PDB file of C-alpha atoms in Angstrom:
ATOM      1  CA  MET E 156     175.440 161.554  47.775  1.00  0.00           C
ATOM      2  CA  ALA E 157     171.594 160.597  47.180  1.00  0.00           C
ATOM      3  CA  GLY E 158     171.000 159.336  43.683  1.00  0.00           C
ATOM      4  CA  LEU E 159     174.680 159.326  42.686  1.00  0.00           C
ATOM      5  CA  GLU E 160     176.198 156.058  42.578  1.00  0.00           C
ATOM      6  CA  THR E 161     180.409 155.735  43.486  1.00  0.00           C
ATOM      7  CA  LYS E 162     182.216 152.968  41.065  1.00  0.00           C
ATOM      8  CA  LEU E 163     184.690 151.041  42.713  1.00  0.00           C
ATOM      9  CA  ILE E 164     187.375 148.888  40.783  1.00  0.00           C
ATOM     10  CA  ILE E 165     189.079 146.589  43.489  1.00  0.00           C
ATOM     11  CA  ILE E 166     192.315 145.195  40.791  1.00  0.00           C
ATOM     12  CA  THR E 167     193.760 142.298  42.293  1.00  0.00           C
ATOM     13  CA  GLY E 168     195.913 139.456  40.638  1.00  0.00           C
ATOM     14  CA  MET E 169     198.971 137.137  40.666  1.00  0.00           C
ATOM     15  CA  SER E 170     202.376 139.309  41.314  1.00  0.00           C
ATOM     16  CA  GLY E 171     203.755 140.441  37.748  1.00  0.00           C
ATOM     17  CA  ALA E 172     200.863 140.061  35.830  1.00  0.00           C
ATOM     18  CA  GLY E 173     200.414 144.153  35.423  1.00  0.00           C
ATOM     19  CA  LYS E 174     198.874 145.599  38.305  1.00  0.00           C
ATOM     20  CA  THR E 175     200.806 148.651  37.823  1.00  0.00           C
ATOM     21  CA  VAL E 176     199.849 149.087  34.170  1.00  0.00           C
ATOM     22  CA  ALA E 177     196.507 148.655  35.213  1.00  0.00           C
ATOM     23  CA  ILE E 178     196.295 151.200  37.651  1.00  0.00           C
ATOM     24  CA  GLN E 179     198.151 153.575  35.412  1.00  0.00           C
ATOM     25  CA  SER E 180     195.304 152.580  32.723  1.00  0.00           C
ATOM     26  CA  PHE E 181     192.647 153.255  35.518  1.00  0.00           C
ATOM     27  CA  GLU E 182     194.273 156.628  36.460  1.00  0.00           C
ATOM     28  CA  ASP E 183     193.612 157.940  32.217  1.00  0.00           C
ATOM     29  CA  LEU E 184     190.451 156.948  32.551  1.00  0.00           C
ATOM     30  CA  GLY E 185     189.679 159.904  35.363  1.00  0.00           C
ATOM     31  CA  TYR E 186     190.023 157.395  38.017  1.00  0.00           C
ATOM     32  CA  TYR E 187     190.662 158.555  41.762  1.00  0.00           C
ATOM     33  CA  CYS E 188     193.397 155.494  42.319  1.00  0.00           C
ATOM     34  CA  VAL E 189     194.762 153.756  45.487  1.00  0.00           C
ATOM     35  CA  ASP E 190     198.187 151.506  45.078  1.00  0.00           C
ATOM     36  CA  ASN E 191     198.412 148.832  47.393  1.00  0.00           C
ATOM     37  CA  LEU E 192     196.064 149.723  50.132  1.00  0.00           C
ATOM     38  CA  PRO E 193     195.820 146.973  53.012  1.00  0.00           C
ATOM     39  CA  PRO E 194     192.481 145.273  53.266  1.00  0.00           C
ATOM     40  CA  THR E 195     192.497 145.933  56.582  1.00  0.00           C
ATOM     41  CA  LEU E 196     192.164 149.954  55.584  1.00  0.00           C
ATOM     42  CA  LEU E 197     189.277 149.184  52.913  1.00  0.00           C
ATOM     43  CA  PRO E 198     186.327 149.801  55.623  1.00  0.00           C
ATOM     44  CA  LYS E 199     187.465 153.285  56.572  1.00  0.00           C
ATOM     45  CA  PHE E 200     188.612 153.943  52.616  1.00  0.00           C
ATOM     46  CA  LEU E 201     184.867 153.608  52.113  1.00  0.00           C
ATOM     47  CA  GLU E 202     183.332 155.746  54.983  1.00  0.00           C
ATOM     48  CA  LEU E 203     185.704 158.726  53.436  1.00  0.00           C
ATOM     49  CA  MET E 204     184.443 157.742  50.061  1.00  0.00           C
ATOM     50  CA  LYS E 205     180.815 158.119  51.541  1.00  0.00           C
ATOM     51  CA  ASP E 206     181.432 161.342  52.919  1.00  0.00           C
ATOM     52  CA  SER E 207     179.399 163.868  50.774  1.00  0.00           C
ATOM     53  CA  THR E 208     181.719 166.615  50.797  1.00  0.00           C
ATOM     54  CA  ASN E 209     183.799 164.630  48.418  1.00  0.00           C
ATOM     55  CA  ASN E 210     183.111 164.322  44.521  1.00  0.00           C
ATOM     56  CA  ILE E 211     184.794 160.918  43.878  1.00  0.00           C
ATOM     57  CA  ARG E 212     182.090 158.951  41.909  1.00  0.00           C
ATOM     58  CA  LYS E 213     185.155 156.875  39.889  1.00  0.00           C
ATOM     59  CA  VAL E 214     187.693 154.942  42.738  1.00  0.00           C
ATOM     60  CA  ALA E 215     190.183 152.282  41.545  1.00  0.00           C
ATOM     61  CA  LEU E 216     191.997 150.357  44.327  1.00  0.00           C
ATOM     62  CA  VAL E 217     194.844 148.122  43.754  1.00  0.00           C
ATOM     63  CA  ILE E 218     194.996 145.506  46.531  1.00  0.00           C
ATOM     64  CA  ASP E 219     198.195 143.378  46.935  1.00  0.00           C
ATOM     65  CA  LEU E 220     197.748 140.459  49.012  1.00  0.00           C
ATOM     66  CA  ARG E 221     200.547 139.160  50.302  1.00  0.00           C
ATOM     67  CA  GLY E 222     199.614 136.670  53.205  1.00  0.00           C
ATOM     68  CA  ARG E 223     197.133 134.694  54.429  1.00  0.00           C
ATOM     69  CA  GLU E 224     195.809 137.153  56.999  1.00  0.00           C
ATOM     70  CA  PHE E 225     194.495 139.811  54.416  1.00  0.00           C
ATOM     71  CA  PHE E 226     192.191 137.511  53.197  1.00  0.00           C
ATOM     72  CA  ASP E 227     189.537 137.439  56.754  1.00  0.00           C
ATOM     73  CA  ALA E 228     189.469 141.463  56.780  1.00  0.00           C
ATOM     74  CA  LEU E 229     189.075 141.481  52.872  1.00  0.00           C
ATOM     75  CA  TYR E 230     186.333 139.197  52.419  1.00  0.00           C
ATOM     76  CA  GLU E 231     184.379 141.253  55.344  1.00  0.00           C
ATOM     77  CA  SER E 232     185.114 144.437  53.694  1.00  0.00           C
ATOM     78  CA  LEU E 233     183.475 142.625  50.332  1.00  0.00           C
ATOM     79  CA  ASP E 234     180.238 141.921  52.078  1.00  0.00           C
ATOM     80  CA  ILE E 235     179.862 145.006  53.142  1.00  0.00           C
ATOM     81  CA  ILE E 236     180.472 146.731  49.803  1.00  0.00           C
ATOM     82  CA  GLY E 237     177.684 144.485  48.169  1.00  0.00           C
ATOM     83  CA  ASP E 238     175.135 145.555  51.047  1.00  0.00           C
ATOM     84  CA  GLU E 239     176.408 149.624  50.219  1.00  0.00           C
ATOM     85  CA  ASP E 240     173.496 150.608  47.296  1.00  0.00           C
ATOM     86  CA  TRP E 241     175.432 153.726  46.939  1.00  0.00           C
ATOM     87  CA  LEU E 242     178.329 151.539  45.839  1.00  0.00           C
ATOM     88  CA  GLN E 243     178.611 149.570  42.210  1.00  0.00           C
ATOM     89  CA  GLU E 244     181.923 147.434  43.116  1.00  0.00           C
ATOM     90  CA  HIS E 245     183.706 145.244  40.674  1.00  0.00           C
ATOM     91  CA  ILE E 246     186.627 143.269  41.180  1.00  0.00           C
ATOM     92  CA  LEU E 247     189.376 142.965  38.341  1.00  0.00           C
ATOM     93  CA  PHE E 248     191.869 139.786  38.626  1.00  0.00           C
ATOM     94  CA  LEU E 249     194.790 139.915  36.156  1.00  0.00           C
ATOM     95  CA  ASP E 250     196.141 136.430  35.486  1.00  0.00           C
ATOM     96  CA  ALA E 251     199.002 135.140  33.808  1.00  0.00           C
ATOM     97  CA  THR E 252     201.256 131.427  33.146  1.00  0.00           C
ATOM     98  CA  ASN E 253     203.221 130.094  35.960  1.00  0.00           C
ATOM     99  CA  GLU E 254     206.081 130.059  33.148  1.00  0.00           C
ATOM    100  CA  VAL E 255     205.677 133.970  32.308  1.00  0.00           C
ATOM    101  CA  LEU E 256     205.760 135.104  35.571  1.00  0.00           C
ATOM    102  CA  VAL E 257     208.719 133.435  36.510  1.00  0.00           C
ATOM    103  CA  SER E 258     209.955 135.190  33.138  1.00  0.00           C
ATOM    104  CA  ARG E 259     209.062 138.633  34.199  1.00  0.00           C
ATOM    105  CA  TYR E 260     210.632 137.887  37.614  1.00  0.00           C
ATOM    106  CA  LYS E 261     213.484 137.327  36.290  1.00  0.00           C
ATOM    107  CA  GLU E 262     213.823 140.026  33.676  1.00  0.00           C
ATOM    108  CA  THR E 263     213.190 142.230  36.395  1.00  0.00           C
ATOM    109  CA  ARG E 264     215.504 140.501  39.136  1.00  0.00           C
ATOM    110  CA  ARG E 265     212.787 141.201  41.972  1.00  0.00           C
ATOM    111  CA  SER E 266     211.854 138.508  44.211  1.00  0.00           C
ATOM    112  CA  HIS E 267     208.433 137.004  44.442  1.00  0.00           C
ATOM    113  CA  PRO E 268     206.589 138.482  47.785  1.00  0.00           C
ATOM    114  CA  LEU E 269     205.997 134.913  48.810  1.00  0.00           C
ATOM    115  CA  ASP E 270     209.106 133.324  47.817  1.00  0.00           C
ATOM    116  CA  ILE E 271     209.610 130.277  49.209  1.00  0.00           C
ATOM    117  CA  GLY E 272     213.690 128.645  49.509  1.00  0.00           C
ATOM    118  CA  GLY E 273     214.484 131.464  46.614  1.00  0.00           C
ATOM    119  CA  LEU E 274     213.017 130.268  44.108  1.00  0.00           C
ATOM    120  CA  PRO E 275     210.093 132.467  42.069  1.00  0.00           C
ATOM    121  CA  LEU E 276     208.089 129.565  40.695  1.00  0.00           C
ATOM    122  CA  ASN E 277     207.565 128.470  44.458  1.00  0.00           C
ATOM    123  CA  GLY E 278     205.884 131.778  45.667  1.00  0.00           C
ATOM    124  CA  ILE E 279     203.985 132.268  42.571  1.00  0.00           C
ATOM    125  CA  LYS E 280     202.236 128.460  42.502  1.00  0.00           C
ATOM    126  CA  GLU E 281     201.604 129.436  46.637  1.00  0.00           C
ATOM    127  CA  GLU E 282     199.976 132.424  45.955  1.00  0.00           C
ATOM    128  CA  ARG E 283     198.181 131.080  43.278  1.00  0.00           C
ATOM    129  CA  LYS E 284     196.446 128.573  46.173  1.00  0.00           C
ATOM    130  CA  ILE E 285     195.683 131.337  47.918  1.00  0.00           C
ATOM    131  CA  LEU E 286     194.317 133.742  45.241  1.00  0.00           C
ATOM    132  CA  ASP E 287     192.368 130.776  43.967  1.00  0.00           C
ATOM    133  CA  GLU E 288     188.955 132.139  45.806  1.00  0.00           C
ATOM    134  CA  LEU E 289     189.217 135.940  45.135  1.00  0.00           C
ATOM    135  CA  ARG E 290     189.916 134.868  41.333  1.00  0.00           C
ATOM    136  CA  GLY E 291     186.244 132.934  41.470  1.00  0.00           C
ATOM    137  CA  ARG E 292     184.602 136.555  42.740  1.00  0.00           C
ATOM    138  CA  ALA E 293     186.074 138.671  40.017  1.00  0.00           C
ATOM    139  CA  GLN E 294     183.783 139.664  37.844  1.00  0.00           C
ATOM    140  CA  LYS E 295     186.458 140.280  35.211  1.00  0.00           C
ATOM    141  CA  ILE E 296     189.567 138.299  34.655  1.00  0.00           C
ATOM    142  CA  ILE E 297     192.183 139.197  31.982  1.00  0.00           C
ATOM    143  CA  ASP E 298     194.603 136.932  30.956  1.00  0.00           C
ATOM    144  CA  THR E 299     198.342 139.230  30.481  1.00  0.00           C
ATOM    145  CA  THR E 300     200.241 135.838  29.001  1.00  0.00           C
ATOM    146  CA  ASP E 301     200.677 137.173  25.666  1.00  0.00           C
ATOM    147  CA  LEU E 302     199.662 140.687  26.495  1.00  0.00           C
ATOM    148  CA  LYS E 303     201.800 143.432  25.677  1.00  0.00           C
ATOM    149  CA  PRO E 304     201.494 146.507  28.369  1.00  0.00           C
ATOM    150  CA  LYS E 305     199.914 148.721  25.496  1.00  0.00           C
ATOM    151  CA  GLU E 306     197.467 145.798  24.619  1.00  0.00           C
ATOM    152  CA  LEU E 307     196.476 145.671  28.358  1.00  0.00           C
ATOM    153  CA  ARG E 308     195.822 149.226  28.749  1.00  0.00           C
ATOM    154  CA  GLU E 309     193.498 148.960  25.539  1.00  0.00           C
ATOM    155  CA  LYS E 310     191.824 145.936  26.895  1.00  0.00           C
ATOM    156  CA  ILE E 311     191.112 148.001  29.868  1.00  0.00           C
ATOM    157  CA  HIS E 312     190.056 151.302  28.298  1.00  0.00           C
ATOM    158  CA  GLN E 313     188.015 148.935  25.844  1.00  0.00           C
ATOM    159  CA  PHE E 314     186.334 147.182  29.167  1.00  0.00           C
ATOM    160  CA  TYR E 315     185.937 150.501  31.617  1.00  0.00           C
ATOM    161  CA  SER E 316     185.923 153.890  29.417  1.00  0.00           C
ATOM    162  CA  GLU E 317     182.485 155.211  29.499  1.00  0.00           C
ATOM    163  CA  LYS E 318     180.434 155.586  26.559  1.00  0.00           C
ATOM    164  CA  LYS E 319     177.047 157.079  25.776  1.00  0.00           C
ATOM    165  CA  GLU E 320     176.458 154.080  23.697  1.00  0.00           C
ATOM    166  CA  VAL E 321     177.224 150.719  24.869  1.00  0.00           C
ATOM    167  CA  VAL E 322     178.229 148.316  21.653  1.00  0.00           C
ATOM    168  CA  PHE E 323     177.948 144.900  21.735  1.00  0.00           C
ATOM    169  CA  SER E 324     180.796 143.197  19.902  1.00  0.00           C
ATOM    170  CA  VAL E 325     182.200 139.472  19.199  1.00  0.00           C
ATOM    171  CA  HIS E 326     185.330 138.463  20.118  1.00  0.00           C
ATOM    172  CA  PHE E 327     186.684 135.458  18.436  1.00  0.00           C
ATOM    173  CA  VAL E 328     189.785 133.664  19.587  1.00  0.00           C
ATOM    174  CA  SER E 329     191.920 130.758  18.024  1.00  0.00           C
ATOM    175  CA  PHE E 330     194.322 128.795  19.938  1.00  0.00           C
ATOM    176  CA  GLY E 331     196.125 125.489  20.831  1.00  0.00           C
ATOM    177  CA  PHE E 332     194.859 123.131  23.711  1.00  0.00           C
ATOM    178  CA  LYS E 333     198.620 121.997  24.245  1.00  0.00           C
ATOM    179  CA  TYR E 334     198.870 126.079  25.251  1.00  0.00           C
ATOM    180  CA  GLY E 335     196.056 126.112  27.114  1.00  0.00           C
ATOM    181  CA  ILE E 336     192.421 126.944  27.107  1.00  0.00           C
ATOM    182  CA  PRO E 337     191.908 131.051  27.021  1.00  0.00           C
ATOM    183  CA  ILE E 338     190.705 132.272  30.564  1.00  0.00           C
ATOM    184  CA  ASP E 339     188.781 134.949  29.464  1.00  0.00           C
ATOM    185  CA  ALA E 340     186.821 132.596  27.096  1.00  0.00           C
ATOM    186  CA  ASP E 341     183.125 132.881  27.447  1.00  0.00           C
ATOM    187  CA  LEU E 342     182.316 129.745  24.973  1.00  0.00           C
ATOM    188  CA  VAL E 343     184.925 127.353  23.783  1.00  0.00           C
ATOM    189  CA  PHE E 344     184.715 124.881  21.010  1.00  0.00           C
ATOM    190  CA  ASP E 345     186.876 121.862  20.005  1.00  0.00           C
ATOM    191  CA  VAL E 346     187.811 120.924  16.631  1.00  0.00           C
ATOM    192  CA  ARG E 347     190.484 118.411  17.031  1.00  0.00           C
ATOM    193  CA  PHE E 348     188.262 115.824  15.676  1.00  0.00           C
ATOM    194  CA  LEU E 349     188.233 117.466  12.323  1.00  0.00           C
ATOM    195  CA  PRO E 350     191.584 116.234   9.772  1.00  0.00           C
ATOM    196  CA  ASN E 351     194.618 117.680  10.887  1.00  0.00           C
ATOM    197  CA  PRO E 352     196.615 119.699   7.985  1.00  0.00           C
ATOM    198  CA  PHE E 353     199.716 119.222  10.270  1.00  0.00           C
ATOM    199  CA  TYR E 354     199.610 115.628   9.169  1.00  0.00           C
ATOM    200  CA  VAL E 355     200.220 116.493   5.361  1.00  0.00           C
ATOM    201  CA  GLU E 356     204.059 117.294   5.510  1.00  0.00           C
ATOM    202  CA  HIS E 357     203.700 120.533   2.920  1.00  0.00           C
ATOM    203  CA  MET E 358     201.184 121.983   4.762  1.00  0.00           C
ATOM    204  CA  ARG E 359     203.017 121.486   8.367  1.00  0.00           C
ATOM    205  CA  PRO E 360     204.915 125.373   8.432  1.00  0.00           C
ATOM    206  CA  LEU E 361     201.701 126.744   6.816  1.00  0.00           C
ATOM    207  CA  THR E 362     198.743 128.295   8.870  1.00  0.00           C
ATOM    208  CA  GLY E 363     195.050 128.469   8.120  1.00  0.00           C
ATOM    209  CA  PHE E 364     195.380 131.995   6.638  1.00  0.00           C
ATOM    210  CA  ASP E 365     197.106 129.864   3.590  1.00  0.00           C
ATOM    211  CA  LYS E 366     194.560 128.796   0.938  1.00  0.00           C
ATOM    212  CA  GLU E 367     195.429 125.418   0.478  1.00  0.00           C
ATOM    213  CA  VAL E 368     195.134 124.420   4.244  1.00  0.00           C
ATOM    214  CA  SER E 369     191.371 126.437   4.577  1.00  0.00           C
ATOM    215  CA  GLU E 370     190.188 124.376   1.567  1.00  0.00           C
ATOM    216  CA  TYR E 371     191.882 121.526   3.360  1.00  0.00           C
ATOM    217  CA  VAL E 372     189.789 122.096   6.748  1.00  0.00           C
ATOM    218  CA  PHE E 373     186.477 122.807   4.878  1.00  0.00           C
ATOM    219  CA  LYS E 374     186.399 120.311   2.553  1.00  0.00           C
ATOM    220  CA  TRP E 375     185.213 117.251   4.777  1.00  0.00           C
ATOM    221  CA  SER E 376     181.790 116.619   5.029  1.00  0.00           C
ATOM    222  CA  GLU E 377     182.712 116.819   8.948  1.00  0.00           C
ATOM    223  CA  THR E 378     183.533 120.495   8.692  1.00  0.00           C
ATOM    224  CA  ALA E 379     179.924 121.183   7.077  1.00  0.00           C
ATOM    225  CA  LYS E 380     178.022 119.518   9.299  1.00  0.00           C
ATOM    226  CA  PHE E 381     179.964 121.141  12.558  1.00  0.00           C
ATOM    227  CA  ASN E 382     179.700 124.654  10.837  1.00  0.00           C
ATOM    228  CA  GLU E 383     175.813 124.039   9.786  1.00  0.00           C
ATOM    229  CA  LYS E 384     175.422 123.219  13.949  1.00  0.00           C
ATOM    230  CA  LEU E 385     177.478 125.561  14.973  1.00  0.00           C
ATOM    231  CA  LEU E 386     176.048 128.576  12.987  1.00  0.00           C
ATOM    232  CA  ASP E 387     172.610 127.578  14.166  1.00  0.00           C
ATOM    233  CA  LEU E 388     173.763 127.649  18.045  1.00  0.00           C
ATOM    234  CA  LEU E 389     175.663 131.126  17.203  1.00  0.00           C
ATOM    235  CA  ARG E 390     172.811 132.796  15.828  1.00  0.00           C
ATOM    236  CA  PHE E 391     170.629 131.815  18.391  1.00  0.00           C
ATOM    237  CA  ILE E 392     172.691 132.463  21.758  1.00  0.00           C
ATOM    238  CA  ILE E 393     174.604 135.760  20.593  1.00  0.00           C
ATOM    239  CA  PRO E 394     171.391 137.683  20.657  1.00  0.00           C
ATOM    240  CA  GLN E 395     170.749 136.345  24.346  1.00  0.00           C
ATOM    241  CA  TYR E 396     173.626 137.234  25.244  1.00  0.00           C
ATOM    242  CA  LYS E 397     173.169 141.013  23.952  1.00  0.00           C
ATOM    243  CA  LYS E 398     169.848 141.157  25.201  1.00  0.00           C
ATOM    244  CA  GLU E 399     171.444 140.241  29.131  1.00  0.00           C
ATOM    245  CA  GLY E 400     173.412 143.236  29.031  1.00  0.00           C
ATOM    246  CA  LYS E 401     176.977 141.750  28.066  1.00  0.00           C
ATOM    247  CA  SER E 402     178.954 144.159  25.704  1.00  0.00           C
ATOM    248  CA  GLN E 403     181.243 141.999  24.417  1.00  0.00           C
ATOM    249  CA  LEU E 404     181.384 138.117  24.044  1.00  0.00           C
ATOM    250  CA  VAL E 405     184.435 135.790  23.725  1.00  0.00           C
ATOM    251  CA  ILE E 406     184.521 132.829  21.442  1.00  0.00           C
ATOM    252  CA  ALA E 407     187.296 130.420  21.489  1.00  0.00           C
ATOM    253  CA  ILE E 408     187.747 127.708  18.645  1.00  0.00           C
ATOM    254  CA  GLY E 409     190.604 125.383  19.671  1.00  0.00           C
ATOM    255  CA  CYS E 410     192.410 122.829  17.945  1.00  0.00           C
ATOM    256  CA  THR E 411     195.564 121.310  18.409  1.00  0.00           C
ATOM    257  CA  GLY E 412     198.348 123.432  18.121  1.00  0.00           C
ATOM    258  CA  GLY E 413     196.162 126.586  17.135  1.00  0.00           C
ATOM    259  CA  GLN E 414     197.924 127.163  13.799  1.00  0.00           C
ATOM    260  CA  HIS E 415     195.723 125.204  11.301  1.00  0.00           C
ATOM    261  CA  ARG E 416     191.861 124.413  11.691  1.00  0.00           C
ATOM    262  CA  SER E 417     191.113 126.817  14.300  1.00  0.00           C
ATOM    263  CA  VAL E 418     192.757 130.015  12.519  1.00  0.00           C
ATOM    264  CA  ALA E 419     190.484 128.913   9.018  1.00  0.00           C
ATOM    265  CA  LEU E 420     187.210 128.509  11.048  1.00  0.00           C
ATOM    266  CA  THR E 421     188.075 131.657  13.243  1.00  0.00           C
ATOM    267  CA  GLU E 422     188.314 133.597  10.403  1.00  0.00           C
ATOM    268  CA  PHE E 423     185.002 131.942   8.908  1.00  0.00           C
ATOM    269  CA  TYR E 424     183.062 132.420  11.742  1.00  0.00           C
ATOM    270  CA  ALA E 425     184.330 136.119  12.140  1.00  0.00           C
ATOM    271  CA  LYS E 426     183.192 137.262   8.373  1.00  0.00           C
ATOM    272  CA  ARG E 427     179.953 135.266   8.568  1.00  0.00           C
ATOM    273  CA  PHE E 428     178.771 137.312  11.837  1.00  0.00           C
ATOM    274  CA  ALA E 429     180.550 140.718  10.702  1.00  0.00           C
ATOM    275  CA  GLU E 430     177.337 142.049   8.999  1.00  0.00           C
ATOM    276  CA  PHE E 431     175.233 141.615  12.408  1.00  0.00           C
ATOM    277  CA  CYS E 432     177.722 143.272  15.275  1.00  0.00           C
ATOM    278  CA  PRO E 433     181.379 144.279  15.583  1.00  0.00           C
ATOM    279  CA  THR E 434     183.883 141.576  15.249  1.00  0.00           C
ATOM    280  CA  HIS E 435     187.210 141.136  16.467  1.00  0.00           C
ATOM    281  CA  ILE E 436     189.619 138.244  16.302  1.00  0.00           C
ATOM    282  CA  THR E 437     193.020 136.885  17.931  1.00  0.00           C
ATOM    283  CA  HIS E 438     195.321 133.864  16.940  1.00  0.00           C
ATOM    284  CA  ARG E 439     196.464 133.532  20.174  1.00  0.00           C
ATOM    285  CA  ASP E 440     199.034 130.741  19.394  1.00  0.00           C
ATOM    286  CA  ILE E 441     199.600 130.603  15.530  1.00  0.00           C
ATOM    287  CA  ASN E 442     203.162 131.494  15.792  1.00  0.00           C
ATOM    288  CA  LYS E 443     203.605 129.250  18.819  1.00  0.00           C
ATOM    289  CA  ARG E 444     205.264 126.050  16.457  1.00  0.00           C
ATOM    290  CA  LYS E 445     207.937 128.568  14.501  1.00  0.00           C
ATOM    291  CA  GLY E 446     209.242 129.734  17.907  1.00  0.00           C
ATOM    292  CA  HIS E 447     207.779 133.431  17.252  1.00  0.00           C
TER     293      HIS E 447
END
């Protein structure tokens, strides 16, 4: 196997966060996939991968951790992997909010693997504690809270499909702080200090897409000064991230509810930078207040 590097993707994360969809996606990308491999068998599996008689160069493993006893074996294996120059390892961690995970368990009528006292939420909280260190070691975290299976597949294809040329892009995300910060954001900017259209009664049901709301957000001197400083910062740091080798930079803009100010500003920034690199926009919480 001299000169040939093998890719190893370890898929882990919260139970119910989408590991089954993820492993299917890697199969579509041509990876040799193994579902629910016990961490204690990982060293033996590495020996088989290193065997010069096989031609496997892309492997994806789902490691579903059901108890604390698995972790010592897993971390020992990860340390071994780090010393193997023929192997390129990458940990993908899938996460979602407790509320969404509980809802998914209720929909499927499954019990949580760490279920305590018959309540899925107890098992989810315990699992989150156990997985905290592993989450910190992950190279990529995908929050599946608001993702449909198709959207998760698209994200995995976007991040892991092999392309001759890696195209750098910037993904702008608007969100509401009351619903939590996007966990996959590289940069987060808080615009809650700007005047809020929510308190103008006839604008309350509108969004940052509406001209009246956008004009309200941009008419203040505070907005103009903030935009001037933030645009100057982004013009400097975006090329630095590209130079570092990142393929995507996620910039999150947050207001209170993610409906007015953050939406208008996210649209503005995405358009300003579209001429320099591909940009994408997600308005995560724009319809939360409407109950959609």
